[in-house]
């Protein structure tokens, strides 16, 4: 654990002491070396499931893929932000990279925590850098209202969780994930216990987000700069899924009945947000709503509590993290050139940027779950486990899959095909940096096709 956490903390002096000329090169190299070191976590040697570096920090096969994803994303975020942060004063550039590095530090400590209360503190701490990134470096004036939505939705959901955790600590005397899984609380069918059950999960359902409490997400995504959108889609939403998986272990007897309305909301949300995507004109908003749709499937897979559901959920979380991050990068490259997120104003880009059209095509196919990509593997596992739970769910999940294919193709056709307007003929060409960014998103996806047990080995 410390082999990644200490170099991440060492990033802070590196950011502030490096000369301005080498600032971006040094931070990208440093963060990429951290990402490469984190890959050693995937070599699993422990028999018990947990590999602890001390009492409070440990990794297990559930948190390891998410930790590696977090470390892999930091160099990509710095790489993606380089163009639009470069014109700013050096002190602001340093501040921006510092916020990204602090976000990674908090996320590593959240995913690596063995105490649930430490996980909760880090879960809340990630709000601060994200809020500053959205409200300071966002593109439009609405960024302040987006930041307010983001903060209040997340805080209103997570305060009941704090009370629920304090009650749990009072009744069990421990909040360690290592031991609490063997503890079955004496949950009787009383209103108090039902409210406690809801308190344990609502914070994570808001973070995922579940349809109905998702309104903060499109606002935050649309207003955030590219690094903010990438980290929100790729890792911060996954904090919700990870927290749910950790908490569901001990909520067992009550979950059988109480999970029904949430599963229905999640499945209905897949259809509703997919339909919203078909009507979007704003590129970033479309990608943000598609995130809600995918995370609805993940929520359904976690809430029915079967090994297949958990496996499918973690596979889909990792795959969706990489693919949606790539889509936001592509949307940003188009925005930096045309200065508009409206798809109809920047059509026919395939004629000007043919290689970028290939990246768009691959990212859209990955988003609609093309075989043999891990997106399809996760979706199929969740759909089949939902079908075995209730055959009627196939109507909702099947329609959701069709709508996903529909809006993915709509996004590709609107942005890449069609007649090229005269005002986009003189756009500046793409940089090698941007092509490298796309390749670095695709490499892990392709590697996971060849070795999927890196994600789902924890179930067996």
Coordinates of C-alpha atoms in Angstrom, one line a residue:
X1 CA 0.0 0.0 0.0
X2 CA 2.7 2.4 1.0
X3 CA 4.7 1.8 -2.2
X4 CA 2.0 3.9 -4.0
X5 CA 0.8 6.2 -1.2
X6 CA 4.3 7.6 -0.4
X7 CA 5.2 8.4 -4.0
X8 CA 1.8 10.1 -4.4
X9 CA 2.4 12.3 -1.4
X10 CA 5.9 13.0 -2.8
X11 CA 4.2 14.5 -5.8
X12 CA 3.2 17.6 -3.8
X13 CA 6.8 18.9 -3.3
X14 CA 7.7 17.8 -6.8
X15 CA 4.8 20.0 -8.2
X16 CA 5.9 23.1 -6.3
X17 CA 9.7 22.8 -6.6
X18 CA 10.0 21.8 -10.3
X19 CA 11.0 24.6 -12.7
X20 CA 8.0 25.9 -14.8
X21 CA 9.7 24.6 -18.0
X22 CA 9.6 21.0 -16.8
X23 CA 6.4 21.2 -14.7
X24 CA 4.2 19.1 -17.0
X25 CA 6.9 16.7 -18.0
X26 CA 7.9 16.0 -14.5
X27 CA 4.4 15.5 -13.1
X28 CA 3.3 13.3 -15.9
X29 CA 6.4 11.1 -15.6
X30 CA 6.1 10.9 -11.8
X31 CA 2.4 10.0 -11.9
X32 CA 2.9 7.5 -14.7
X33 CA 5.6 5.8 -12.7
X34 CA 3.2 5.6 -9.7
X35 CA 0.6 4.0 -12.1
X36 CA 3.1 1.4 -13.3
X37 CA 4.1 0.6 -9.7
X38 CA 0.4 0.1 -8.8
X39 CA 0.1 -2.6 -11.4
X40 CA 2.1 -4.9 -9.1
X41 CA -1.1 -5.0 -6.9
X42 CA -2.7 -7.2 -9.6
X43 CA -0.3 -10.0 -8.9
X44 CA -2.3 -11.6 -6.1
X45 CA -0.4 -13.8 -3.7
X46 CA -2.5 -13.6 -0.5
X47 CA -4.6 -16.6 0.5
X48 CA -6.8 -14.9 3.0
X49 CA -8.1 -12.2 0.7
X50 CA -6.5 -9.2 2.4
X51 CA -3.0 -7.9 2.0
X52 CA -2.4 -5.4 4.8
X53 CA 0.5 -2.9 5.1
X54 CA -0.7 -1.8 8.5
X55 CA -3.8 -1.9 10.7
X56 CA -5.7 0.8 8.8
X57 CA -4.7 0.3 5.2
X58 CA -5.1 -3.0 3.2
X59 CA -6.0 -4.2 -0.3
X60 CA -8.3 -7.0 -1.2
X61 CA -9.5 -8.3 -4.7
X62 CA -12.5 -5.9 -4.6
X63 CA -10.5 -2.7 -4.0
X64 CA -7.4 -3.6 -6.0
X65 CA -8.9 -3.0 -9.5
X66 CA -10.3 0.3 -8.4
X67 CA -7.0 1.4 -6.8
X68 CA -5.2 0.6 -10.0
X69 CA -7.8 2.5 -12.1
X70 CA -7.3 5.6 -9.8
X71 CA -3.5 5.5 -10.2
X72 CA -3.8 5.0 -13.9
X73 CA -6.1 8.0 -14.3
X74 CA -3.9 10.7 -12.8
X75 CA -1.3 10.9 -15.6
X76 CA -4.1 10.8 -18.2
X77 CA -5.9 13.8 -16.4
X78 CA -2.7 15.8 -16.4
X79 CA -2.1 15.0 -20.0
X80 CA -5.6 16.0 -21.0
X81 CA -5.5 19.3 -19.1
X82 CA -2.2 20.5 -20.5
X83 CA -3.6 22.5 -23.4
X84 CA -6.3 24.6 -21.6
X85 CA -4.3 25.2 -18.3
X86 CA -1.0 26.2 -20.0
X87 CA -2.0 29.8 -20.7
X88 CA -2.6 30.4 -17.0
X89 CA 0.0 31.7 -14.6
X90 CA 2.5 29.1 -13.3
X91 CA 1.2 29.3 -9.7
X92 CA -2.3 28.4 -10.9
X93 CA -1.0 25.5 -13.0
X94 CA 0.8 24.1 -9.9
X95 CA -2.4 24.6 -7.9
X96 CA -4.5 22.7 -10.5
X97 CA -2.1 19.7 -10.5
X98 CA -1.9 19.8 -6.7
X99 CA -5.7 19.4 -6.5
X100 CA -5.6 16.4 -8.9
X101 CA -2.8 14.8 -6.8
X102 CA -4.7 15.4 -3.6
X103 CA -7.7 13.8 -5.2
X104 CA -5.7 10.7 -6.0
X105 CA -4.3 10.6 -2.4
X106 CA -7.8 10.8 -0.9
X107 CA -9.0 8.1 -3.3
X108 CA -6.2 5.7 -2.5
X109 CA -6.9 6.1 1.2
X110 CA -10.6 5.6 0.6
X111 CA -10.2 2.4 -1.4
X112 CA -7.4 1.1 0.8
X113 CA -9.1 1.8 4.2
X114 CA -10.0 -1.1 6.4
X115 CA -12.0 1.1 8.9
X116 CA -15.4 2.1 7.6
X117 CA -15.2 5.5 9.3
X118 CA -11.8 6.2 7.6
X119 CA -13.4 5.3 4.3
X120 CA -16.3 7.7 5.1
X121 CA -13.9 10.6 5.9
X122 CA -11.9 10.1 2.7
X123 CA -15.2 9.7 0.8
X124 CA -16.2 13.1 2.0
X125 CA -12.7 14.6 1.6
X126 CA -12.8 13.9 -2.2
X127 CA -15.6 16.5 -2.4
X128 CA -13.2 19.4 -1.6
X129 CA -10.7 19.2 -4.5
X130 CA -13.5 18.2 -7.0
X131 CA -15.6 21.2 -5.9
X132 CA -12.6 23.6 -6.3
X133 CA -11.8 22.1 -9.8
X134 CA -15.5 22.5 -10.9
X135 CA -16.1 26.0 -9.5
X136 CA -12.7 27.5 -10.3
X137 CA -11.8 26.0 -13.7
X138 CA -15.2 25.3 -15.1
X139 CA -16.1 26.7 -18.5
X140 CA -19.4 28.6 -18.0
X141 CA -20.9 30.8 -15.3
X142 CA -23.3 28.0 -14.3
X143 CA -20.3 26.2 -12.7
X144 CA -21.2 27.7 -9.3
X145 CA -24.7 26.3 -9.3
X146 CA -23.3 23.0 -10.5
X147 CA -20.9 23.0 -7.6
X148 CA -23.7 23.8 -5.2
X149 CA -25.8 20.9 -6.6
X150 CA -22.8 18.5 -6.4
X151 CA -22.0 19.5 -2.8
X152 CA -25.6 19.5 -1.4
X153 CA -26.8 16.3 -3.0
X154 CA -23.7 14.4 -1.8
X155 CA -23.7 15.9 1.7
X156 CA -27.5 15.4 2.2
X157 CA -27.0 11.8 1.2
X158 CA -24.0 11.1 3.4
X159 CA -25.0 12.6 6.7
X160 CA -27.5 9.8 7.4
X161 CA -24.6 7.4 6.7
X162 CA -22.5 9.0 9.4
X163 CA -25.3 8.5 12.0
X164 CA -25.8 4.9 10.8
X165 CA -22.1 4.2 11.2
X166 CA -22.0 5.7 14.7
X167 CA -25.0 3.5 15.7
X168 CA -23.2 0.5 14.2
X169 CA -20.1 1.4 16.2
X170 CA -22.2 1.7 19.4
X171 CA -23.8 -1.8 18.9
X172 CA -20.8 -3.7 17.7
X173 CA -17.8 -1.9 19.2
X174 CA -15.9 -2.1 15.8
X175 CA -16.1 -0.6 12.3
X176 CA -13.3 -2.7 10.8
X177 CA -14.1 -4.2 7.4
X178 CA -12.0 -7.2 8.3
X179 CA -14.3 -8.3 11.2
X180 CA -17.6 -6.7 10.5
X181 CA -18.4 -9.0 7.6
X182 CA -18.7 -11.9 10.2
X183 CA -21.1 -9.8 12.3
X184 CA -24.8 -10.1 11.5
X185 CA -26.6 -7.3 13.3
X186 CA -29.8 -8.4 15.0
X187 CA -32.0 -6.7 12.4
X188 CA -35.6 -7.1 13.3
X189 CA -38.4 -5.9 11.1
X190 CA -38.9 -2.6 12.9
X191 CA -39.0 0.9 11.5
X192 CA -35.8 1.9 13.3
X193 CA -33.8 -0.8 11.6
X194 CA -35.4 0.0 8.2
X195 CA -34.3 3.6 8.5
X196 CA -30.8 2.5 9.6
X197 CA -30.6 0.2 6.5
X198 CA -31.6 3.1 4.2
X199 CA -29.1 5.4 6.0
X200 CA -26.3 2.9 5.2
X201 CA -27.0 2.9 1.5
X202 CA -28.5 6.3 0.4
X203 CA -25.2 8.1 0.5
X204 CA -23.8 5.6 -2.0
X205 CA -26.9 5.6 -4.2
X206 CA -26.7 9.4 -4.5
X207 CA -23.0 9.1 -5.4
X208 CA -23.5 6.4 -8.0
X209 CA -26.0 8.1 -8.9
X210 CA -29.4 6.3 -8.8
X211 CA -32.1 7.6 -11.1
X212 CA -34.1 10.1 -9.1
X213 CA -31.1 11.6 -7.2
X214 CA -29.0 12.0 -10.3
X215 CA -29.6 15.6 -11.2
X216 CA -26.3 16.8 -9.8
X217 CA -24.3 14.6 -12.2
X218 CA -25.1 16.1 -15.6
X219 CA -24.7 19.6 -14.2
X220 CA -21.3 18.8 -12.6
X221 CA -20.0 17.0 -15.7
X222 CA -21.1 19.7 -18.2
X223 CA -19.5 22.5 -16.2
X224 CA -16.3 20.7 -15.0
X225 CA -13.0 21.0 -17.0
X226 CA -11.8 17.9 -18.7
X227 CA -9.9 16.5 -15.7
X228 CA -12.9 17.0 -13.4
X229 CA -15.2 15.2 -15.8
X230 CA -12.7 12.3 -16.2
X231 CA -12.2 11.8 -12.5
X232 CA -15.9 12.1 -11.8
X233 CA -16.9 9.6 -14.4
X234 CA -14.1 7.2 -13.9
X235 CA -13.5 7.0 -10.1
X236 CA -15.8 9.1 -8.0
X237 CA -19.0 7.4 -9.2
X238 CA -17.3 4.0 -8.4
X239 CA -16.8 5.1 -4.8
X240 CA -20.6 4.7 -4.5
X241 CA -20.6 1.2 -6.0
X242 CA -17.6 0.2 -3.8
X243 CA -19.2 1.5 -0.6
X244 CA -22.4 -0.3 -1.4
X245 CA -20.6 -3.6 -1.9
X246 CA -18.8 -3.1 1.4
X247 CA -22.0 -2.3 3.3
X248 CA -24.3 -4.9 1.7
X249 CA -22.3 -7.7 3.4
X250 CA -23.9 -6.9 6.8
X251 CA -27.3 -5.7 5.7
X252 CA -28.4 -9.1 4.6
X253 CA -31.7 -10.1 6.3
X254 CA -33.4 -6.7 5.6
X255 CA -32.1 -6.3 2.0
X256 CA -34.4 -9.1 0.7
X257 CA -37.5 -6.9 0.9
X258 CA -36.1 -3.4 1.2
X259 CA -34.0 -3.5 -2.0
X260 CA -37.1 -3.9 -4.3
X261 CA -37.9 -0.2 -4.8
X262 CA -34.2 0.6 -5.4
X263 CA -33.8 -2.1 -7.9
X264 CA -36.9 -0.9 -9.7
X265 CA -35.6 2.7 -9.7
X266 CA -32.3 1.5 -11.0
X267 CA -33.8 -0.5 -13.9
X268 CA -36.3 2.2 -14.7
X269 CA -33.5 4.7 -14.7
X270 CA -31.6 2.7 -17.4
X271 CA -34.5 3.3 -19.8
X272 CA -35.3 6.9 -18.7
X273 CA -31.7 8.2 -18.9
X274 CA -31.1 6.3 -22.1
X275 CA -34.2 8.0 -23.6
X276 CA -32.9 11.4 -22.3
X277 CA -29.6 10.7 -24.2
X278 CA -31.5 10.3 -27.5
X279 CA -32.8 13.9 -27.1
X280 CA -29.5 15.6 -26.1
X281 CA -27.9 18.3 -28.2
X282 CA -25.0 18.9 -25.8
X283 CA -22.2 16.4 -26.2
X284 CA -20.9 16.3 -22.6
X285 CA -24.5 16.1 -21.2
X286 CA -25.1 13.1 -23.4
X287 CA -22.0 11.3 -22.1
X288 CA -23.0 12.2 -18.5
X289 CA -26.5 10.8 -18.8
X290 CA -25.1 7.6 -20.4
X291 CA -23.0 7.3 -17.1
X292 CA -26.2 7.4 -15.1
X293 CA -27.7 4.6 -17.3
X294 CA -24.7 2.3 -16.9
X295 CA -24.4 2.9 -13.1
X296 CA -28.1 2.0 -12.8
X297 CA -27.2 -1.5 -14.1
X298 CA -24.3 -1.6 -11.6
X299 CA -26.7 -0.7 -8.8
X300 CA -29.1 -3.4 -9.8
X301 CA -26.3 -6.0 -9.9
X302 CA -25.1 -5.1 -6.4
X303 CA -28.5 -4.9 -4.8
X304 CA -29.6 -8.4 -5.6
X305 CA -26.5 -9.7 -3.8
X306 CA -25.3 -12.7 -5.9
X307 CA -21.7 -13.5 -6.8
X308 CA -22.5 -13.0 -10.4
X309 CA -24.2 -9.6 -9.7
X310 CA -21.1 -8.5 -7.7
X311 CA -18.7 -9.7 -10.4
X312 CA -20.6 -8.1 -13.2
X313 CA -20.9 -4.8 -11.2
X314 CA -17.1 -4.5 -10.6
X315 CA -16.3 -5.5 -14.2
X316 CA -18.7 -2.9 -15.6
X317 CA -17.5 -0.3 -13.1
X318 CA -13.9 -0.7 -14.3
X319 CA -14.8 -0.9 -18.0
X320 CA -17.2 2.1 -17.8
X321 CA -14.6 4.1 -15.9
X322 CA -12.1 3.8 -18.8
X323 CA -14.5 4.2 -21.6
X324 CA -16.5 7.2 -20.2
X325 CA -13.2 8.9 -19.4
X326 CA -12.1 8.4 -23.0
X327 CA -15.4 9.8 -24.3
X328 CA -15.0 12.9 -22.1
X329 CA -11.4 13.4 -23.4
X330 CA -12.7 13.2 -27.0
X331 CA -15.5 15.6 -26.3
X332 CA -12.9 18.0 -24.8
X333 CA -10.7 17.8 -27.9
X334 CA -13.6 18.8 -30.0
X335 CA -14.6 21.6 -27.6
X336 CA -11.0 23.0 -27.5
X337 CA -11.2 23.4 -31.3
X338 CA -14.8 24.5 -32.0
X339 CA -15.5 26.1 -28.6
X340 CA -19.0 24.6 -28.6
X341 CA -20.5 21.5 -27.0
X342 CA -23.5 21.5 -29.4
X343 CA -23.2 18.5 -31.7
X344 CA -24.9 20.1 -34.6
X345 CA -22.4 22.9 -34.9
X346 CA -19.4 20.6 -35.3
X347 CA -20.5 17.9 -37.8
X348 CA -18.6 15.9 -40.4
X349 CA -15.3 16.0 -38.4
X350 CA -14.4 12.6 -39.9
X351 CA -13.3 14.4 -43.1
X352 CA -10.9 16.7 -41.3
X353 CA -9.7 14.4 -38.5
X354 CA -9.9 10.8 -39.8
X355 CA -7.8 9.2 -37.0
X356 CA -9.9 10.9 -34.3
X357 CA -13.0 9.5 -36.0
X358 CA -11.5 6.0 -35.4
X359 CA -11.1 6.8 -31.7
X360 CA -14.7 8.1 -31.5
X361 CA -15.9 4.9 -33.3
X362 CA -14.0 2.6 -30.9
X363 CA -15.1 4.5 -27.8
X364 CA -18.8 4.4 -28.9
X365 CA -18.6 0.7 -29.7
X366 CA -17.1 0.1 -26.2
X367 CA -19.8 2.3 -24.7
X368 CA -22.6 0.2 -26.3
X369 CA -20.9 -3.0 -25.1
X370 CA -19.3 -4.6 -28.2
X371 CA -18.1 -8.1 -27.7
X372 CA -15.4 -9.1 -26.6
X373 CA -14.9 -5.9 -24.5
X374 CA -15.3 -6.1 -20.7
X375 CA -18.3 -3.7 -20.9
X376 CA -20.3 -6.6 -22.6
X377 CA -19.0 -9.1 -20.0
X378 CA -20.2 -7.0 -17.1
X379 CA -23.5 -6.2 -18.7
X380 CA -24.2 -9.8 -19.6
X381 CA -23.4 -11.0 -16.1
X382 CA -25.7 -8.4 -14.5
X383 CA -28.5 -9.0 -17.0
X384 CA -28.4 -12.8 -16.6
X385 CA -28.3 -12.6 -12.8
X386 CA -31.2 -10.1 -12.8
X387 CA -33.1 -12.5 -15.2
X388 CA -32.6 -15.4 -12.7
X389 CA -33.9 -13.1 -9.9
X390 CA -37.0 -12.2 -12.0
X391 CA -37.5 -13.0 -15.7
X392 CA -39.5 -9.7 -16.1
X393 CA -36.3 -7.6 -15.7
X394 CA -35.2 -8.7 -19.2
X395 CA -37.8 -6.3 -20.7
X396 CA -36.2 -3.4 -18.9
X397 CA -32.5 -4.4 -19.3
X398 CA -33.1 -5.5 -23.0
X399 CA -34.7 -2.2 -23.9
X400 CA -31.9 -0.4 -22.0
X401 CA -29.3 -2.2 -24.1
X402 CA -31.1 -1.3 -27.3
X403 CA -31.4 2.4 -26.3
X404 CA -27.7 2.4 -25.4
X405 CA -26.9 1.2 -28.9
X406 CA -29.2 3.9 -30.3
X407 CA -27.7 6.9 -28.5
X408 CA -24.1 5.7 -29.0
X409 CA -24.7 5.6 -32.8
X410 CA -26.5 8.9 -32.7
X411 CA -23.6 10.5 -30.9
X412 CA -21.1 9.1 -33.5
X413 CA -23.2 10.1 -36.5
X414 CA -24.0 13.6 -35.2
X415 CA -20.4 14.5 -34.4
X416 CA -18.4 12.6 -37.1
X417 CA -20.6 12.1 -40.2
X418 CA -22.6 14.3 -42.4
X419 CA -21.6 17.4 -44.4
X420 CA -18.7 19.4 -43.0
X421 CA -19.7 23.0 -42.3
X422 CA -17.5 25.7 -43.8
X423 CA -16.7 27.2 -40.3
X424 CA -14.9 24.0 -39.1
X425 CA -12.6 23.7 -42.2
X426 CA -9.7 25.6 -40.6
X427 CA -9.5 23.9 -37.3
X428 CA -6.0 23.3 -35.8
X429 CA -4.8 19.7 -36.3
X430 CA -4.7 17.1 -33.5
X431 CA -1.6 16.7 -31.4
X432 CA 0.3 13.5 -30.7
X433 CA -0.5 14.1 -27.0
X434 CA -4.2 13.6 -27.7
X435 CA -3.7 10.4 -29.7
X436 CA -1.4 9.1 -26.9
X437 CA -4.2 9.9 -24.4
X438 CA -6.7 7.8 -26.4
X439 CA -4.2 4.9 -26.7
X440 CA -3.6 5.0 -22.9
X441 CA -7.3 4.7 -22.3
X442 CA -7.7 1.8 -24.7
X443 CA -4.6 -0.3 -23.6
X444 CA -6.2 -1.4 -20.2
X445 CA -9.5 -2.2 -21.9
X446 CA -7.8 -4.4 -24.4
X447 CA -5.7 -6.1 -21.8
X448 CA -8.8 -6.8 -19.7
X449 CA -10.2 -8.6 -22.8
X450 CA -7.2 -11.0 -22.7
X451 CA -7.1 -11.4 -18.9
X452 CA -10.5 -10.6 -17.3
X453 CA -9.8 -12.5 -14.1
X454 CA -7.8 -9.5 -12.9
X455 CA -11.3 -8.0 -12.2
X456 CA -13.4 -10.8 -11.1
X457 CA -10.9 -13.2 -9.4
X458 CA -12.3 -12.1 -6.0
X459 CA -15.5 -14.1 -6.4
X460 CA -13.9 -17.5 -6.7

